[in-house]
Short mmCIF file of C-alpha atoms in Angstrom, two decimals:
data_model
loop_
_atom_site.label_atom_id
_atom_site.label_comp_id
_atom_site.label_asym_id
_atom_site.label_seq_id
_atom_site.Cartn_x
_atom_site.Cartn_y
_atom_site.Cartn_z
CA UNK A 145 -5.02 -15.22 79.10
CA UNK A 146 -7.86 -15.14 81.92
CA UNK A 147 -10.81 -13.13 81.37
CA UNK A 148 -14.06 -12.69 83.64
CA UNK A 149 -16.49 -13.98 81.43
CA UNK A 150 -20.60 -14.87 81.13
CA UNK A 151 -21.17 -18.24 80.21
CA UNK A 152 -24.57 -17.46 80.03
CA UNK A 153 -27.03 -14.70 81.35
CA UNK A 154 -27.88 -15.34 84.76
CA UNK A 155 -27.32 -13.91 88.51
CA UNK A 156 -23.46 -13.64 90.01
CA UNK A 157 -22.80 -17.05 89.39
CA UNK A 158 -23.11 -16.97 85.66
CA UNK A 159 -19.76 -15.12 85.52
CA UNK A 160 -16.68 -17.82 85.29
CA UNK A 161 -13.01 -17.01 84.76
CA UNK A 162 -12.17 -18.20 81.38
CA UNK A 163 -9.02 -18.93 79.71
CA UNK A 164 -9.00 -16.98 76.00
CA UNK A 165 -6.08 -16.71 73.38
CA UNK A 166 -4.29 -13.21 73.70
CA UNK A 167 -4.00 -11.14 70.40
CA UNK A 168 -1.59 -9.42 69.22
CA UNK A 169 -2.23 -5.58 67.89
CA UNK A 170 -3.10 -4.97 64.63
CA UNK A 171 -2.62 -1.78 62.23
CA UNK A 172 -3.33 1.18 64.90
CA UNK A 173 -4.05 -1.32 67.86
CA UNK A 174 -2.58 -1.45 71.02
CA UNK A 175 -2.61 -3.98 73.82
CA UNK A 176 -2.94 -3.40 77.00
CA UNK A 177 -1.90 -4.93 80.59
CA UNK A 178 -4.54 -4.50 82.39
CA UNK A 179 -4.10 -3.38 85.78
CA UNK A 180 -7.82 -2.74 86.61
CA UNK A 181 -11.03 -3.02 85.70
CA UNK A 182 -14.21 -1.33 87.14
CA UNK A 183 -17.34 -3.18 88.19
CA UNK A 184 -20.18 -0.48 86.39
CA UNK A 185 -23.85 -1.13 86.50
CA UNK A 186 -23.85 -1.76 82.86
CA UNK A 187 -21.98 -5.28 83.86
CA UNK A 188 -24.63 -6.11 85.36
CA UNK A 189 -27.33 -5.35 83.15
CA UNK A 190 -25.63 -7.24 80.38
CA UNK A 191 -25.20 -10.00 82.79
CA UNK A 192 -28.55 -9.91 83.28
CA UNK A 193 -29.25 -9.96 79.52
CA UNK A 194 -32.38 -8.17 77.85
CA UNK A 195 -34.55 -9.21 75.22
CA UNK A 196 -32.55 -8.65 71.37
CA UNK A 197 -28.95 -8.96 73.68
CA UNK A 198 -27.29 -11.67 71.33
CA UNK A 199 -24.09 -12.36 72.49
CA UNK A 200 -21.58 -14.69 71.48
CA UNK A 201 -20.53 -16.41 74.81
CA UNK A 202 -17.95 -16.73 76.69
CA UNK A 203 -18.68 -13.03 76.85
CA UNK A 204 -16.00 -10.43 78.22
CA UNK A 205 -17.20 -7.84 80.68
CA UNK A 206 -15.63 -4.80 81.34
CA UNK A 207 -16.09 -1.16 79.79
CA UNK A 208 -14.25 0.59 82.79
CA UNK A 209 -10.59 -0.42 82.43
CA UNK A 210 -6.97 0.99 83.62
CA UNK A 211 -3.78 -0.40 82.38
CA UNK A 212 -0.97 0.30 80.59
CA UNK A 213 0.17 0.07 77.09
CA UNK A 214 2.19 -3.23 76.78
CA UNK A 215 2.50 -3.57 72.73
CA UNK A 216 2.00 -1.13 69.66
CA UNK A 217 0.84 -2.24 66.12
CA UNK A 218 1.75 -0.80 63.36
CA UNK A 219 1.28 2.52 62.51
CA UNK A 220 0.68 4.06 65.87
CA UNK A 221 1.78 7.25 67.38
CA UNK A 222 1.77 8.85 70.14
CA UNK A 223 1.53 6.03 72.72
CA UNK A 224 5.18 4.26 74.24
CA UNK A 225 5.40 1.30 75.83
CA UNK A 226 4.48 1.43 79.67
CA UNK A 227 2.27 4.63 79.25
CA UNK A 228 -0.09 4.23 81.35
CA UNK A 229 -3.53 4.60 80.07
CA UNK A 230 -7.76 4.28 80.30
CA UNK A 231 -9.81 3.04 77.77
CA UNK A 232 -12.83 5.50 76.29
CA UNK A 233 -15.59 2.71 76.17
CA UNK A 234 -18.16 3.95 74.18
CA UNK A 235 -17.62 4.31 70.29
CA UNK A 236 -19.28 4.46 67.03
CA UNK A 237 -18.70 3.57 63.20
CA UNK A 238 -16.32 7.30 62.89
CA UNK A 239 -17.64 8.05 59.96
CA UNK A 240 -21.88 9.21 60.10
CA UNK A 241 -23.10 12.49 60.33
CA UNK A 242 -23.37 11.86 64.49
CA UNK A 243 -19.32 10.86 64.61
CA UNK A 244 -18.62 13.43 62.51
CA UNK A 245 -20.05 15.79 64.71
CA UNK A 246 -18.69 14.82 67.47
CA UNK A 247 -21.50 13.09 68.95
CA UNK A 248 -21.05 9.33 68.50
CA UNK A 249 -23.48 8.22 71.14
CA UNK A 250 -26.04 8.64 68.61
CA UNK A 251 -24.47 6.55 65.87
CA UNK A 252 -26.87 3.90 64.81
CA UNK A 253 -23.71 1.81 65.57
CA UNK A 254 -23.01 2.94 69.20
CA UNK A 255 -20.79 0.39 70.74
CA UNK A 256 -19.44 -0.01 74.45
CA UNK A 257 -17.08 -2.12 75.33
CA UNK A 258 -18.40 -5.04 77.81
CA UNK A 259 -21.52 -4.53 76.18
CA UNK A 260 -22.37 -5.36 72.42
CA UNK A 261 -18.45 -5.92 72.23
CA UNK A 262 -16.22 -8.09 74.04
CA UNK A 263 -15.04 -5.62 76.95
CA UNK A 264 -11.82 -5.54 78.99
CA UNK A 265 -12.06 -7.46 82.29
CA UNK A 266 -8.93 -9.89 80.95
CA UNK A 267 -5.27 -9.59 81.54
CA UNK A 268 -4.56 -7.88 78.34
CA UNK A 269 -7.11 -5.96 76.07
CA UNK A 270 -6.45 -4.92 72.37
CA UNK A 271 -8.15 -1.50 71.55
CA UNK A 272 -7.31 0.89 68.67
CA UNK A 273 -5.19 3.61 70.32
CA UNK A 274 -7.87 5.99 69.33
CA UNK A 275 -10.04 4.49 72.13
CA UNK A 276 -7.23 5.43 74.68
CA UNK A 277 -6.89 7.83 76.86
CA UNK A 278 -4.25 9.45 78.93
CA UNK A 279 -4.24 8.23 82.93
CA UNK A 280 -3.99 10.65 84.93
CA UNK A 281 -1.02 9.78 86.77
CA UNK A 282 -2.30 11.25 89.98
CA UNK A 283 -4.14 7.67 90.88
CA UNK A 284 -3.97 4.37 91.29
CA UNK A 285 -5.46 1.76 88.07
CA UNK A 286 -8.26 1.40 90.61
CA UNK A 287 -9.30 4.78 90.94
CA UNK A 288 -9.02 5.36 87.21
CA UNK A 289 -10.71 2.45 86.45
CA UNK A 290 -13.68 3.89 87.69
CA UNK A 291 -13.46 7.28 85.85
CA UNK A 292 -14.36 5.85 81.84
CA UNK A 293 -17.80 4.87 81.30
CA UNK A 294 -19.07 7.50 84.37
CA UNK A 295 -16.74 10.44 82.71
CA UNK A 296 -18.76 9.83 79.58
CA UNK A 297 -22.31 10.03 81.15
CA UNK A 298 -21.33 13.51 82.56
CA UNK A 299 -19.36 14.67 79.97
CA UNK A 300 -22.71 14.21 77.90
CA UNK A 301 -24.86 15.65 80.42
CA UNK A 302 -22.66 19.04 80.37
CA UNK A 303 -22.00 19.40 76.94
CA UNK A 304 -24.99 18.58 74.98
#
């Protein structure tokens, strides 16, 4: 499977495409095709790196991704094959006070994919199907690709 990849943290050029093995989905995975996969500033940043960034490379970018389900593991409903769908990037451990509340962004163990976690600019992507959402069927994997990570930062700008 290709993936767009850091081999190391760097300008442009330390992004390579990158042959990985696929997975198959787990207990309440699902993989996706991916049909698209947003560029967000966050890319960039991590391909920048920071000081404490520690990541295992080659590195998958990606939080902002479009595609549609392609596999189901076991124990997952409510998803068919060829529904087409966006990963929710950001996501925490589900189970502190913050998740529990509905406000995982401020779990000590915040995650977005592309970032501290292996993201989803590859052919196929594995994701539990809790970190899926419905596409709106109204645009292309292009457009929704960009809606994710974005749809987040508002959604926590309105709400909280």
């Amino acid at each position: 499977m290709r993936a767009a990849a850091l081999v190391k943290h760097g300008g442009p050029d330390s992004i390579e495409i990158v042959e990985l093995s696929e997975r198959e989905p787990g207990p309440g995975e699902v993989r996706l095709k991916v049909h698209a996969a947003a560029l967000n500033h966050l890319d960039v940043w991590v391909r920048r790196g920071w000081p404490g960034l520690n990541l295992e490379m080659p590195h998958v970018l990606g939080a902002d991704v479009a595609g549609e389900v392609e596999s189901i593991g076991p124990g997952v409903t409510g998803w068919s094959v060829g529904d087409p769908a966006l990963v929710t990037p950001g996501f925490g451990c589900g189970g502190c006070a913050a998740c529990l509340g509905g406000d995982e962004s401020l779990c000590d163990d915040y995650k977005i994919y592309g970032e501290g976690v292996p993201g989803g600019m590859s052919e196929r992507f594995v994701v539990p199907a809790s970190h899926l959402l419905p596409m709106p069927r109204r645009l292309s994997f292009a457009e929704a690709a960009g809606l994710p990570l974005t749809l987040m930062t508002a959604w926590r700008m309105l709400m909280v």
